[in-house]
Amino acid sequence: MAVAVEKNKQITKSIEKWFSREAQDFPWRCDDTPWGRLVSEFMAQQTQIARVAERWPFVMERFPIPERLAKSDEQDILLLWQGLGYYRRAKHLKKAAEMIMLEFGGDVPNDVDALKQLPGVGKYTAGAIASIAFGAREPMVDANVHRVLCRLWNHKNEWAPSKWTWKISEQLVKACNSPKVFNEGLMEFGAVICTPKSPACSDCPLQMNCSAYAKKTQDKVPPPKKSLQRKRVFHYAVVLQKGNKIAFERRADQGLWASMWQVPTIDSIEELSAKEVSVKLQLKSPLIKMGNFEHVLSHRIVSFTVFSCKVERDSRFSWLNQEAVKELPLASAQRKVLAVHCAT
Ligand code: SF4
């Protein structure tokens, strides 16, 4: 028991010391507010941190406090989210801002149970905000933390955060000096030192406490995620032109790219001919094939076929010129559709 306590103390001390020296210069660390932290956590789910760091200042400039986002149109946050993917996070962030205004007097709540009531906030994000924004002694496990903890204890059983890692995280956050520094430091340590491939063990301040290093099992711990079979689906995008304007429509509120805009597009689980696409879109003029491409998402591969078609005005759609398209929330796949169309 005393050995375990000592190991926990050494680990937390080393991480806090390392992070105080090596913390990266992210904008939410310079302008450190609970709302800014909440925004950065929403943006960082499934998106590379460098891209989040580029975009976060723009989101904060437009929505410096929850009230501004709560009162805005949903399309405003979707527009700022373009290219980051997983647009449901943007919709959740807006709903979270509305709830902060309605239920919490405009302030981000500071305890885990209240945070978990916010749309889009799970156990990880609640732990991150409570500990990093408010200094609460709350555990927090993401994929980076899971990997470091599994290696320190040579725990070989699970590829993803588990009950075991949450229990160890809880013990460590009790032993640390500052939950804010320790939790954020451990996460960053996993991202830059104890990386999935080729961890920097030779320079690692935790080397003496690392069971995987002692047993040379770093490459096997944690075990790899079982490879995912992505489902293939087919999207048929038709660039309808009238003069210098192009037709756009808004996607449904639920599902893939919910509420984002697109050129008229048919989603299908099977391949369709140009004629079938034309019939489904009730078009009378012939479709001209412009090209195709694949768009890979975490759970599916979307095969896009791009057509163009000249039509008379069609009141089912919004007709926009190039300048207006810049102000439209488009998923990156639809930007590729427009690029295929422009290139031909
Ligand atoms: S010694 Fe290597 S495997 Fe162990 S914590 Fe450090 S970087 Fe990770």
mmCIF file of C-alpha atoms and ligand atoms in Angstrom:
data_model
loop_
_atom_site.group_PDB
_atom_site.id
_atom_site.type_symbol
_atom_site.label_atom_id
_atom_site.label_comp_id
_atom_site.label_asym_id
_atom_site.label_seq_id
_atom_site.Cartn_x
_atom_site.Cartn_y
_atom_site.Cartn_z
ATOM 1 C CA MET A 1 0.000 0.000 0.000
ATOM 2 C CA ALA A 2 2.759 2.436 0.993
ATOM 3 C CA VAL A 3 4.587 1.568 -2.245
ATOM 4 C CA ALA A 4 1.449 2.339 -4.301
ATOM 5 C CA VAL A 5 0.980 5.673 -2.508
ATOM 6 C CA GLU A 6 4.607 6.572 -3.113
ATOM 7 C CA LYS A 7 4.342 5.644 -6.820
ATOM 8 C CA ASN A 8 1.232 7.854 -7.184
ATOM 9 C CA LYS A 9 3.021 10.784 -5.527
ATOM 10 C CA GLN A 10 6.082 10.422 -7.725
ATOM 11 C CA ILE A 11 3.967 10.254 -10.890
ATOM 12 C CA THR A 12 1.857 13.302 -10.050
ATOM 13 C CA LYS A 13 4.903 15.327 -9.010
ATOM 14 C CA SER A 14 6.769 14.452 -12.211
ATOM 15 C CA ILE A 15 3.798 15.312 -14.442
ATOM 16 C CA GLU A 16 3.118 18.626 -12.699
ATOM 17 C CA LYS A 17 6.784 19.570 -12.953
ATOM 18 C CA TRP A 18 6.958 18.530 -16.621
ATOM 19 C CA PHE A 19 3.774 20.422 -17.564
ATOM 20 C CA SER A 20 4.764 23.590 -15.686
ATOM 21 C CA ARG A 21 7.867 23.615 -17.880
ATOM 22 C CA GLU A 22 6.579 22.248 -21.203
ATOM 23 C CA ALA A 23 2.910 23.281 -21.561
ATOM 24 C CA GLN A 24 2.105 24.217 -25.156
ATOM 25 C CA ASP A 25 1.014 27.723 -25.922
ATOM 26 C CA PHE A 26 -2.677 27.154 -26.731
ATOM 27 C CA PRO A 27 -4.941 30.229 -26.870
ATOM 28 C CA TRP A 28 -7.403 28.918 -24.226
ATOM 29 C CA ARG A 29 -4.484 28.809 -21.773
ATOM 30 C CA CYS A 30 -3.704 32.519 -22.276
ATOM 31 C CA ASP A 31 -7.348 33.601 -22.098
ATOM 32 C CA ASP A 32 -8.376 31.064 -19.442
ATOM 33 C CA THR A 33 -12.109 31.144 -18.597
ATOM 34 C CA PRO A 34 -14.526 28.251 -17.836
ATOM 35 C CA TRP A 35 -16.542 29.127 -20.975
ATOM 36 C CA GLY A 36 -13.386 29.197 -23.118
ATOM 37 C CA ARG A 37 -12.393 25.824 -21.696
ATOM 38 C CA LEU A 38 -15.820 24.374 -22.374
ATOM 39 C CA VAL A 39 -15.678 25.604 -25.981
ATOM 40 C CA SER A 40 -12.170 24.162 -26.461
ATOM 41 C CA GLU A 41 -13.247 20.776 -25.056
ATOM 42 C CA PHE A 42 -16.232 20.587 -27.416
ATOM 43 C CA MET A 43 -14.035 21.526 -30.359
ATOM 44 C CA ALA A 44 -11.264 19.077 -29.447
ATOM 45 C CA GLN A 45 -13.507 15.987 -29.438
ATOM 46 C CA GLN A 46 -12.352 14.041 -32.536
ATOM 47 C CA THR A 47 -10.424 17.003 -34.011
ATOM 48 C CA GLN A 48 -6.665 17.583 -34.091
ATOM 49 C CA ILE A 49 -5.619 20.057 -31.429
ATOM 50 C CA ALA A 50 -3.648 22.229 -33.897
ATOM 51 C CA ARG A 51 -6.828 22.811 -35.941
ATOM 52 C CA VAL A 52 -8.766 23.610 -32.764
ATOM 53 C CA ALA A 53 -6.088 26.133 -31.759
ATOM 54 C CA GLU A 54 -6.478 27.893 -35.122
ATOM 55 C CA ARG A 55 -10.262 28.082 -35.004
ATOM 56 C CA TRP A 56 -10.927 28.656 -31.264
ATOM 57 C CA PRO A 57 -10.071 32.407 -31.312
ATOM 58 C CA PHE A 58 -12.671 32.994 -34.066
ATOM 59 C CA VAL A 59 -15.364 31.122 -32.153
ATOM 60 C CA MET A 60 -14.531 33.045 -28.967
ATOM 61 C CA GLU A 61 -14.466 36.375 -30.772
ATOM 62 C CA ARG A 62 -17.999 35.737 -32.049
ATOM 63 C CA PHE A 63 -19.269 34.087 -28.833
ATOM 64 C CA PRO A 64 -17.156 35.418 -25.913
ATOM 65 C CA ILE A 65 -19.862 34.509 -23.378
ATOM 66 C CA PRO A 66 -22.564 31.791 -23.372
ATOM 67 C CA GLU A 67 -25.299 34.412 -23.741
ATOM 68 C CA ARG A 68 -24.111 35.406 -27.239
ATOM 69 C CA LEU A 69 -24.238 31.825 -28.480
ATOM 70 C CA ALA A 70 -27.550 31.124 -26.760
ATOM 71 C CA LYS A 71 -29.134 34.099 -28.558
ATOM 72 C CA SER A 72 -27.573 33.426 -31.975
ATOM 73 C CA ASP A 73 -28.924 31.502 -34.931
ATOM 74 C CA GLU A 74 -27.668 27.887 -35.054
ATOM 75 C CA GLN A 75 -26.308 28.553 -38.546
ATOM 76 C CA ASP A 76 -23.751 31.023 -37.075
ATOM 77 C CA ILE A 77 -21.953 28.369 -35.047
ATOM 78 C CA LEU A 78 -22.222 25.834 -37.885
ATOM 79 C CA LEU A 79 -20.529 28.339 -40.197
ATOM 80 C CA LEU A 80 -17.621 28.743 -37.759
ATOM 81 C CA TRP A 81 -17.421 24.940 -37.358
ATOM 82 C CA GLN A 82 -16.889 24.318 -41.086
ATOM 83 C CA GLY A 83 -14.120 21.823 -41.785
ATOM 84 C CA LEU A 84 -13.893 20.606 -38.170
ATOM 85 C CA GLY A 85 -16.387 17.766 -38.816
ATOM 86 C CA TYR A 86 -18.789 16.174 -36.301
ATOM 87 C CA TYR A 87 -21.209 19.084 -36.600
ATOM 88 C CA ARG A 88 -23.425 17.635 -33.891
ATOM 89 C CA ARG A 89 -20.862 19.038 -31.404
ATOM 90 C CA ALA A 90 -21.626 22.576 -32.621
ATOM 91 C CA LYS A 91 -25.353 21.998 -32.174
ATOM 92 C CA HIS A 92 -24.727 20.575 -28.694
ATOM 93 C CA LEU A 93 -22.550 23.562 -27.772
ATOM 94 C CA LYS A 94 -25.363 25.927 -28.708
ATOM 95 C CA LYS A 95 -27.858 23.905 -26.658
ATOM 96 C CA ALA A 96 -25.375 23.832 -23.755
ATOM 97 C CA ALA A 97 -25.097 27.651 -23.936
ATOM 98 C CA GLU A 98 -28.901 27.922 -23.836
ATOM 99 C CA MET A 99 -29.044 25.667 -20.777
ATOM 100 C CA ILE A 100 -26.250 27.631 -19.048
ATOM 101 C CA MET A 101 -28.397 30.752 -19.496
ATOM 102 C CA LEU A 102 -31.644 29.132 -18.411
ATOM 103 C CA GLU A 103 -30.514 26.881 -15.557
ATOM 104 C CA PHE A 104 -27.193 28.243 -14.334
ATOM 105 C CA GLY A 105 -27.544 32.045 -14.502
ATOM 106 C CA GLY A 106 -25.097 32.434 -17.394
ATOM 107 C CA ASP A 107 -22.129 30.750 -15.654
ATOM 108 C CA VAL A 108 -20.596 27.412 -16.598
ATOM 109 C CA PRO A 109 -21.408 25.096 -13.664
ATOM 110 C CA ASN A 110 -18.452 23.965 -11.575
ATOM 111 C CA ASP A 111 -19.373 20.471 -10.465
ATOM 112 C CA VAL A 112 -19.417 17.222 -12.395
ATOM 113 C CA ASP A 113 -23.099 16.356 -11.874
ATOM 114 C CA ALA A 114 -24.304 19.753 -13.068
ATOM 115 C CA LEU A 115 -21.877 19.730 -16.001
ATOM 116 C CA LYS A 116 -23.169 16.320 -17.102
ATOM 117 C CA GLN A 117 -26.655 17.819 -17.517
ATOM 118 C CA LEU A 118 -25.364 19.962 -20.398
ATOM 119 C CA PRO A 119 -25.999 18.523 -23.876
ATOM 120 C CA GLY A 120 -22.846 16.944 -25.313
ATOM 121 C CA VAL A 121 -21.058 16.746 -21.946
ATOM 122 C CA GLY A 122 -20.123 13.226 -20.844
ATOM 123 C CA LYS A 123 -17.988 11.914 -18.006
ATOM 124 C CA TYR A 124 -14.699 12.950 -19.642
ATOM 125 C CA THR A 125 -15.683 16.551 -20.506
ATOM 126 C CA ALA A 126 -17.326 17.060 -17.101
ATOM 127 C CA GLY A 127 -14.141 15.852 -15.341
ATOM 128 C CA ALA A 128 -11.961 18.018 -17.581
ATOM 129 C CA ILE A 129 -13.958 21.223 -16.962
ATOM 130 C CA ALA A 130 -14.418 20.616 -13.218
ATOM 131 C CA SER A 131 -10.713 19.936 -12.674
ATOM 132 C CA ILE A 132 -9.029 22.204 -15.240
ATOM 133 C CA ALA A 133 -11.386 25.214 -15.116
ATOM 134 C CA PHE A 134 -12.331 24.995 -11.417
ATOM 135 C CA GLY A 135 -9.543 22.991 -9.765
ATOM 136 C CA ALA A 136 -11.867 20.243 -8.459
ATOM 137 C CA ARG A 137 -10.277 16.899 -7.525
ATOM 138 C CA GLU A 138 -12.124 15.020 -10.269
ATOM 139 C CA PRO A 139 -10.742 12.236 -12.460
ATOM 140 C CA MET A 140 -10.513 12.665 -16.201
ATOM 141 C CA VAL A 141 -9.606 9.964 -18.735
ATOM 142 C CA ASP A 142 -9.279 10.406 -22.476
ATOM 143 C CA ALA A 143 -7.380 8.180 -24.920
ATOM 144 C CA ASN A 144 -4.045 9.882 -24.089
ATOM 145 C CA VAL A 145 -4.485 9.490 -20.329
ATOM 146 C CA HIS A 146 -5.629 5.877 -20.781
ATOM 147 C CA ARG A 147 -2.486 5.029 -22.748
ATOM 148 C CA VAL A 148 -0.104 6.585 -20.199
ATOM 149 C CA LEU A 149 -1.805 4.888 -17.238
ATOM 150 C CA CYS A 150 -1.897 1.484 -18.954
ATOM 151 C CA ARG A 151 1.830 1.736 -19.670
ATOM 152 C CA LEU A 152 2.775 2.946 -16.174
ATOM 153 C CA TRP A 153 1.040 -0.123 -14.692
ATOM 154 C CA ASN A 154 1.618 -2.417 -17.691
ATOM 155 C CA HIS A 155 -2.141 -2.940 -17.811
ATOM 156 C CA LYS A 156 -2.750 -4.908 -21.008
ATOM 157 C CA ASN A 157 -6.452 -5.591 -21.081
ATOM 158 C CA GLU A 158 -8.392 -2.725 -22.636
ATOM 159 C CA TRP A 159 -7.756 -0.571 -25.702
ATOM 160 C CA ALA A 160 -10.136 2.228 -24.553
ATOM 161 C CA PRO A 161 -10.754 4.054 -21.235
ATOM 162 C CA SER A 162 -12.187 1.586 -18.755
ATOM 163 C CA LYS A 163 -13.293 1.315 -15.120
ATOM 164 C CA TRP A 164 -9.707 0.471 -14.278
ATOM 165 C CA THR A 165 -8.266 3.680 -15.796
ATOM 166 C CA TRP A 166 -10.964 5.835 -14.174
ATOM 167 C CA LYS A 167 -10.100 4.290 -10.789
ATOM 168 C CA ILE A 168 -6.366 4.990 -11.235
ATOM 169 C CA SER A 169 -7.097 8.529 -12.423
ATOM 170 C CA GLU A 170 -9.170 9.098 -9.270
ATOM 171 C CA GLN A 171 -6.310 7.900 -7.054
ATOM 172 C CA LEU A 172 -3.797 10.121 -8.852
ATOM 173 C CA VAL A 173 -5.913 13.273 -8.765
ATOM 174 C CA LYS A 174 -6.272 12.785 -4.998
ATOM 175 C CA ALA A 175 -2.488 12.542 -4.660
ATOM 176 C CA CYS A 176 -1.543 15.511 -6.854
ATOM 177 C CA ASN A 177 -0.786 19.044 -5.783
ATOM 178 C CA SER A 178 -2.962 20.838 -8.385
ATOM 179 C CA PRO A 179 -5.773 18.935 -10.198
ATOM 180 C CA LYS A 180 -5.731 21.632 -12.898
ATOM 181 C CA VAL A 181 -2.037 21.211 -13.653
ATOM 182 C CA PHE A 182 -1.958 17.450 -13.184
ATOM 183 C CA ASN A 183 -4.984 16.485 -15.312
ATOM 184 C CA GLU A 184 -4.174 18.787 -18.180
ATOM 185 C CA GLY A 185 -0.489 17.867 -17.923
ATOM 186 C CA LEU A 186 -1.155 14.118 -18.042
ATOM 187 C CA MET A 187 -3.338 14.524 -21.113
ATOM 188 C CA GLU A 188 -0.671 16.566 -22.890
ATOM 189 C CA PHE A 189 2.081 14.209 -21.755
ATOM 190 C CA GLY A 190 0.233 11.375 -23.516
ATOM 191 C CA ALA A 191 -0.156 13.485 -26.657
ATOM 192 C CA VAL A 192 3.482 14.573 -26.990
ATOM 193 C CA ILE A 193 5.732 12.154 -25.001
ATOM 194 C CA CYS A 194 3.956 8.843 -24.370
ATOM 195 C CA THR A 195 2.603 8.687 -27.914
ATOM 196 C CA PRO A 196 0.866 5.631 -29.443
ATOM 197 C CA LYS A 197 3.868 4.810 -31.637
ATOM 198 C CA SER A 198 7.509 5.395 -30.637
ATOM 199 C CA PRO A 199 7.017 6.959 -27.180
ATOM 200 C CA ALA A 200 9.970 9.138 -26.116
ATOM 201 C CA CYS A 201 11.000 6.763 -23.296
ATOM 202 C CA SER A 202 14.654 7.781 -23.256
ATOM 203 C CA ASP A 203 13.750 11.348 -22.165
ATOM 204 C CA CYS A 204 10.730 10.416 -20.088
ATOM 205 C CA PRO A 205 10.535 11.734 -16.509
ATOM 206 C CA LEU A 206 8.282 8.774 -15.594
ATOM 207 C CA GLN A 207 10.733 6.124 -16.777
ATOM 208 C CA MET A 208 11.546 4.903 -13.235
ATOM 209 C CA ASN A 209 7.834 4.416 -12.501
ATOM 210 C CA CYS A 210 6.902 2.776 -15.784
ATOM 211 C CA SER A 211 6.218 -0.975 -15.693
ATOM 212 C CA ALA A 212 5.822 -1.201 -19.478
ATOM 213 C CA TYR A 213 9.260 0.410 -19.907
ATOM 214 C CA ALA A 214 10.802 -2.043 -17.423
ATOM 215 C CA LYS A 215 9.231 -4.994 -19.246
ATOM 216 C CA LYS A 216 9.744 -3.515 -22.755
ATOM 217 C CA THR A 217 6.061 -3.853 -23.566
ATOM 218 C CA GLN A 218 5.360 -0.214 -24.551
ATOM 219 C CA ASP A 219 4.472 -1.267 -28.105
ATOM 220 C CA LYS A 220 1.831 -3.734 -26.920
ATOM 221 C CA VAL A 221 0.214 -1.677 -24.155
ATOM 222 C CA PRO A 222 -2.583 -0.714 -24.452
ATOM 223 C CA PRO A 223 -3.692 -3.317 -27.025
ATOM 224 C CA PRO A 224 -4.714 -1.926 -30.439
ATOM 225 C CA LYS A 225 -8.303 -1.099 -31.226
ATOM 226 C CA LYS A 226 -9.990 -3.801 -33.299
ATOM 227 C CA SER A 227 -10.088 -2.600 -36.887
ATOM 228 C CA LEU A 228 -13.365 -1.052 -37.837
ATOM 229 C CA GLN A 229 -15.341 -2.169 -40.874
ATOM 230 C CA ARG A 230 -16.561 1.052 -42.470
ATOM 231 C CA LYS A 231 -19.875 0.898 -44.256
ATOM 232 C CA ARG A 232 -19.950 2.307 -47.802
ATOM 233 C CA VAL A 233 -22.756 4.666 -48.786
ATOM 234 C CA PHE A 234 -23.373 6.669 -51.968
ATOM 235 C CA HIS A 235 -24.114 10.383 -52.276
ATOM 236 C CA TYR A 236 -25.141 11.885 -55.612
ATOM 237 C CA ALA A 237 -24.598 15.651 -55.668
ATOM 238 C CA VAL A 238 -26.096 17.701 -58.471
ATOM 239 C CA VAL A 239 -24.814 21.212 -59.114
ATOM 240 C CA LEU A 240 -27.894 22.929 -60.536
ATOM 241 C CA GLN A 241 -26.985 26.116 -62.364
ATOM 242 C CA LYS A 242 -28.976 29.045 -63.541
ATOM 243 C CA GLY A 243 -26.787 31.870 -64.827
ATOM 244 C CA ASN A 244 -24.155 32.611 -62.175
ATOM 245 C CA LYS A 245 -26.221 31.092 -59.365
ATOM 246 C CA ILE A 246 -26.181 27.595 -57.881
ATOM 247 C CA ALA A 247 -28.976 25.796 -56.017
ATOM 248 C CA PHE A 248 -28.537 24.870 -52.341
ATOM 249 C CA GLU A 249 -30.689 23.085 -49.787
ATOM 250 C CA ARG A 250 -30.372 22.473 -46.055
ATOM 251 C CA ARG A 251 -29.901 18.916 -44.779
ATOM 252 C CA ALA A 252 -32.258 17.396 -42.225
ATOM 253 C CA ASP A 253 -31.848 18.322 -38.532
ATOM 254 C CA GLN A 254 -30.773 14.785 -37.636
ATOM 255 C CA GLY A 255 -28.147 12.409 -38.996
ATOM 256 C CA LEU A 256 -24.976 12.940 -41.008
ATOM 257 C CA TRP A 257 -24.035 16.621 -41.488
ATOM 258 C CA ALA A 258 -27.297 17.600 -39.802
ATOM 259 C CA SER A 259 -28.510 21.148 -40.645
ATOM 260 C CA MET A 260 -25.531 21.863 -42.897
ATOM 261 C CA TRP A 261 -26.115 23.114 -46.433
ATOM 262 C CA GLN A 262 -25.435 21.231 -49.660
ATOM 263 C CA VAL A 263 -26.116 21.276 -53.371
ATOM 264 C CA PRO A 264 -29.144 19.012 -53.977
ATOM 265 C CA THR A 265 -27.838 15.590 -52.971
ATOM 266 C CA ILE A 266 -29.375 12.122 -52.892
ATOM 267 C CA ASP A 267 -28.067 9.842 -50.101
ATOM 268 C CA SER A 268 -28.323 6.158 -50.930
ATOM 269 C CA ILE A 269 -27.179 2.837 -49.502
ATOM 270 C CA GLU A 270 -26.890 1.457 -53.049
ATOM 271 C CA GLU A 271 -25.439 2.687 -56.333
ATOM 272 C CA LEU A 272 -27.788 4.694 -58.547
ATOM 273 C CA SER A 273 -27.692 5.556 -62.246
ATOM 274 C CA ALA A 274 -27.795 9.174 -63.449
ATOM 275 C CA LYS A 275 -31.363 8.552 -64.563
ATOM 276 C CA GLU A 276 -32.420 7.352 -61.103
ATOM 277 C CA VAL A 277 -30.792 10.431 -59.517
ATOM 278 C CA SER A 278 -32.600 12.660 -61.983
ATOM 279 C CA VAL A 279 -35.957 11.021 -61.212
ATOM 280 C CA LYS A 280 -35.439 11.268 -57.451
ATOM 281 C CA LEU A 281 -34.652 14.990 -57.771
ATOM 282 C CA GLN A 282 -37.535 15.504 -60.238
ATOM 283 C CA LEU A 283 -35.262 17.115 -62.837
ATOM 284 C CA LYS A 284 -36.189 17.376 -66.483
ATOM 285 C CA SER A 285 -32.808 18.397 -68.015
ATOM 286 C CA PRO A 286 -30.067 15.773 -68.524
ATOM 287 C CA LEU A 287 -27.365 15.296 -65.858
ATOM 288 C CA ILE A 288 -23.718 15.620 -66.888
ATOM 289 C CA LYS A 289 -21.238 13.653 -64.816
ATOM 290 C CA MET A 290 -18.397 15.903 -63.565
ATOM 291 C CA GLY A 291 -16.398 13.461 -61.437
ATOM 292 C CA ASN A 292 -16.352 11.439 -58.252
ATOM 293 C CA PHE A 293 -14.388 11.105 -54.991
ATOM 294 C CA GLU A 294 -14.434 9.240 -51.696
ATOM 295 C CA HIS A 295 -14.954 10.987 -48.369
ATOM 296 C CA VAL A 296 -13.830 8.844 -45.426
ATOM 297 C CA LEU A 297 -15.520 9.290 -42.038
ATOM 298 C CA SER A 298 -14.948 7.372 -38.823
ATOM 299 C CA HIS A 299 -17.744 4.858 -39.457
ATOM 300 C CA ARG A 300 -18.375 5.049 -43.172
ATOM 301 C CA ILE A 301 -16.946 5.747 -46.582
ATOM 302 C CA VAL A 302 -19.063 8.079 -48.655
ATOM 303 C CA SER A 303 -18.698 7.652 -52.432
ATOM 304 C CA PHE A 304 -19.631 10.969 -54.017
ATOM 305 C CA THR A 305 -20.640 11.341 -57.657
ATOM 306 C CA VAL A 306 -20.919 14.914 -58.872
ATOM 307 C CA PHE A 307 -23.252 15.906 -61.688
ATOM 308 C CA SER A 308 -24.120 19.252 -63.164
ATOM 309 C CA CYS A 309 -27.358 20.302 -64.743
ATOM 310 C CA LYS A 310 -28.687 23.559 -66.218
ATOM 311 C CA VAL A 311 -32.249 24.360 -65.202
ATOM 312 C CA GLU A 312 -34.763 27.134 -65.093
ATOM 313 C CA ARG A 313 -35.287 28.566 -61.613
ATOM 314 C CA ASP A 314 -36.575 25.936 -59.198
ATOM 315 C CA SER A 315 -38.348 27.282 -56.117
ATOM 316 C CA ARG A 316 -37.519 24.219 -53.997
ATOM 317 C CA PHE A 317 -33.954 25.507 -53.561
ATOM 318 C CA SER A 318 -32.046 28.614 -52.448
ATOM 319 C CA TRP A 319 -30.133 30.149 -55.360
ATOM 320 C CA LEU A 320 -26.792 31.699 -54.413
ATOM 321 C CA ASN A 321 -23.856 33.333 -56.169
ATOM 322 C CA GLN A 322 -20.198 32.646 -55.282
ATOM 323 C CA GLU A 323 -19.971 35.416 -52.677
ATOM 324 C CA ALA A 324 -23.068 34.196 -50.828
ATOM 325 C CA VAL A 325 -21.753 30.608 -50.788
ATOM 326 C CA LYS A 326 -18.832 31.778 -48.605
ATOM 327 C CA GLU A 327 -21.338 32.592 -45.845
ATOM 328 C CA LEU A 328 -23.007 29.167 -46.001
ATOM 329 C CA PRO A 329 -22.209 26.379 -43.489
ATOM 330 C CA LEU A 330 -20.980 23.622 -45.812
ATOM 331 C CA ALA A 331 -19.389 20.351 -44.688
ATOM 332 C CA SER A 332 -15.958 19.774 -46.235
ATOM 333 C CA ALA A 333 -17.412 17.030 -48.497
ATOM 334 C CA GLN A 334 -19.672 19.644 -50.112
ATOM 335 C CA ARG A 335 -16.700 21.991 -50.563
ATOM 336 C CA LYS A 336 -15.080 19.083 -52.468
ATOM 337 C CA VAL A 337 -18.232 18.787 -54.596
ATOM 338 C CA LEU A 338 -17.912 22.453 -55.572
ATOM 339 C CA ALA A 339 -14.174 21.979 -56.246
ATOM 340 C CA VAL A 340 -14.932 19.052 -58.615
ATOM 341 C CA HIS A 341 -17.490 21.204 -60.377
ATOM 342 C CA CYS A 342 -15.101 24.194 -60.689
ATOM 343 C CA ALA A 343 -12.244 22.012 -61.943
ATOM 344 C CA THR A 344 -14.218 20.637 -64.909
HETATM 345 S S1 SF4 B 1 8.730 5.374 -20.146
HETATM 346 FE FE1 SF4 B 1 7.898 5.388 -22.190
HETATM 347 S S2 SF4 B 1 6.054 4.128 -22.069
HETATM 348 FE FE2 SF4 B 1 6.614 4.672 -19.993
HETATM 349 S S3 SF4 B 1 5.449 6.526 -19.531
HETATM 350 FE FE3 SF4 B 1 7.427 7.166 -20.302
HETATM 351 S S4 SF4 B 1 7.139 7.484 -22.521
HETATM 352 FE FE4 SF4 B 1 5.419 6.242 -21.764
#
